[in-house]
Every structure is written in structure tokens, then in C-alpha cells.
Short mmCIF file of C-alpha atoms in Angstrom, two decimals:
data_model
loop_
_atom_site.label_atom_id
_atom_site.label_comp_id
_atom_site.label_asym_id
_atom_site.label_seq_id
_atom_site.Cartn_x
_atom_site.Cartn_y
_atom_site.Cartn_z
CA UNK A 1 32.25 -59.23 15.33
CA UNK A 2 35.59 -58.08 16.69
CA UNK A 3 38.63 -58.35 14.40
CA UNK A 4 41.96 -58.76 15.47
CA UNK A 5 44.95 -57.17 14.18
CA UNK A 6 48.61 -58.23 15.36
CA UNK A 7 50.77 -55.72 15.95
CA UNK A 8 53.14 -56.66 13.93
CA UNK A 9 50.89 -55.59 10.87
CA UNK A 10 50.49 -52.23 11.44
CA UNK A 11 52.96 -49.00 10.83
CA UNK A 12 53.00 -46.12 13.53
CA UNK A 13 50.22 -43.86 11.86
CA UNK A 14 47.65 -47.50 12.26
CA UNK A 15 48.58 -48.04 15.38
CA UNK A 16 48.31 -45.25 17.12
CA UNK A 17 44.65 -44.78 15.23
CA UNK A 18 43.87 -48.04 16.75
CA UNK A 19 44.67 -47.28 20.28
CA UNK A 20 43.13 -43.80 20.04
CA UNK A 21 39.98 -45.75 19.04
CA UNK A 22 39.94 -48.52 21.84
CA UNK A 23 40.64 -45.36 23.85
CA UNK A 24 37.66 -43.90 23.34
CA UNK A 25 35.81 -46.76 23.17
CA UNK A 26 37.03 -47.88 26.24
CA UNK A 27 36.96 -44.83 28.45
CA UNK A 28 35.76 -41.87 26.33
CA UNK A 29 36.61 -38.03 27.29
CA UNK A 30 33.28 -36.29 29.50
CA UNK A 31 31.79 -33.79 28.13
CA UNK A 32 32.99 -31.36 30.23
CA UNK A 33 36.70 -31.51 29.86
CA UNK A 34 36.14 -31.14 26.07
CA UNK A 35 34.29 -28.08 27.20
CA UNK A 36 37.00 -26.89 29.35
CA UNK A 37 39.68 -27.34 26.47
CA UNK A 38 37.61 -25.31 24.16
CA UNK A 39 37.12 -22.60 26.87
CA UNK A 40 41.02 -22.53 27.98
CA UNK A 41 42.06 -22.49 23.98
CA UNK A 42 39.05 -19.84 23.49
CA UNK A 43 40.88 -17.45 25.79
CA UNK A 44 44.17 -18.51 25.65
CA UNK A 45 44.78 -14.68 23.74
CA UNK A 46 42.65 -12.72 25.74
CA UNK A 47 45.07 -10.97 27.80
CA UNK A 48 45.90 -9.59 24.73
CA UNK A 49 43.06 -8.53 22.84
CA UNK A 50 42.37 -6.61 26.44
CA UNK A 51 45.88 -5.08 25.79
CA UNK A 52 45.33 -3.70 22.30
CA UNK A 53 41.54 -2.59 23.31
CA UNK A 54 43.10 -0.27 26.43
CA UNK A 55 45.99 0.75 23.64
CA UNK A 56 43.55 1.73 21.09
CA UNK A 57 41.25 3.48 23.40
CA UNK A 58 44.70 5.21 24.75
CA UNK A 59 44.92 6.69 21.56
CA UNK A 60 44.86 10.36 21.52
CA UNK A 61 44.07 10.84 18.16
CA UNK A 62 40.89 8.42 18.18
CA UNK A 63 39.28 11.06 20.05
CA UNK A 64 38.41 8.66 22.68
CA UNK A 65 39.83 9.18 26.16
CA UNK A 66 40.78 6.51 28.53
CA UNK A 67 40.00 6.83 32.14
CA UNK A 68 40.74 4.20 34.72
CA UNK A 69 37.07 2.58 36.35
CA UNK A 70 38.10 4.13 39.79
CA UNK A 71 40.27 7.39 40.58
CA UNK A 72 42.59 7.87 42.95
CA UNK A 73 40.73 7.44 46.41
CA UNK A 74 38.10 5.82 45.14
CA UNK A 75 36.43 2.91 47.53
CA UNK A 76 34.83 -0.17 46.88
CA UNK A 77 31.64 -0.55 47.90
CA UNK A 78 30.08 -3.86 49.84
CA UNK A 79 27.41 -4.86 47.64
#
């Protein structure tokens, strides 16, 4: 049974609850874009992890040496 609330009777913070559940009742997010928004928030930092892994590798006294993948001349090959 469907109830019906007037408008009228509801603050902001009901309201909006309301229409975000006709929303989704109505026409519900796919799958996939919630999937995509977890993925884009996932690496939404990853440039800069990256960063701080080259810096710490950088790192003369870690005793690890940093060398770029290809040297000077270097050619990529056609796989």
C-alpha cells in the first residue's frame, strides 16, 4: 500500500530522503557507474603515492638506486 505524504509535512532532511528513495526506486544507479565511482575515488591519490615511491627509492641513503626503465637511446620495441 502506498502512503502519501504532502509536502507540506516534511522538513528538508525528510524530503530530500524521500526523493532520494523514489529516486532509486524509480530509476536506480547500474552497477557499473557505482563501480566506476569506486575506481575513480580508489585512485584519485595515486599520482601521488607513485611520487613518494620514486622519492623514496631516490633516496641515497636507502641504499636503493633509482634508474629510469629506459636510458638515453633506448628504443621501443614493436611487440
Amino acid at each position: 500500500m502506498t502512503t502519501y505524504v504532502s509536502v507540506g509535512e516534511l522538513d528538508d532532511d525528510a524530503l530530500m530522503a524521500e526523493l532520494r528513495r523514489i529516486a532509486a526506486e524509480v530509476d536506480p544507479v547500474p552497477p557499473s557507474v557505482i563501480e566506476a565511482a569506486r575506481a575513480a575515488i580508489f585512485t584519485r591519490h595515486l599520482d601521488h603515492e607513485l611520487a613518494e615511491l620514486v622519492a623514496d627509492s631516490a633516496d641515497a641513503g636507502s641504499g636503493l638506486l633509482y634508474e629510469a626503465v629506459r636510458g638515453p637511446g633506448a628504443r621501443r620495441r614493436a611487440c
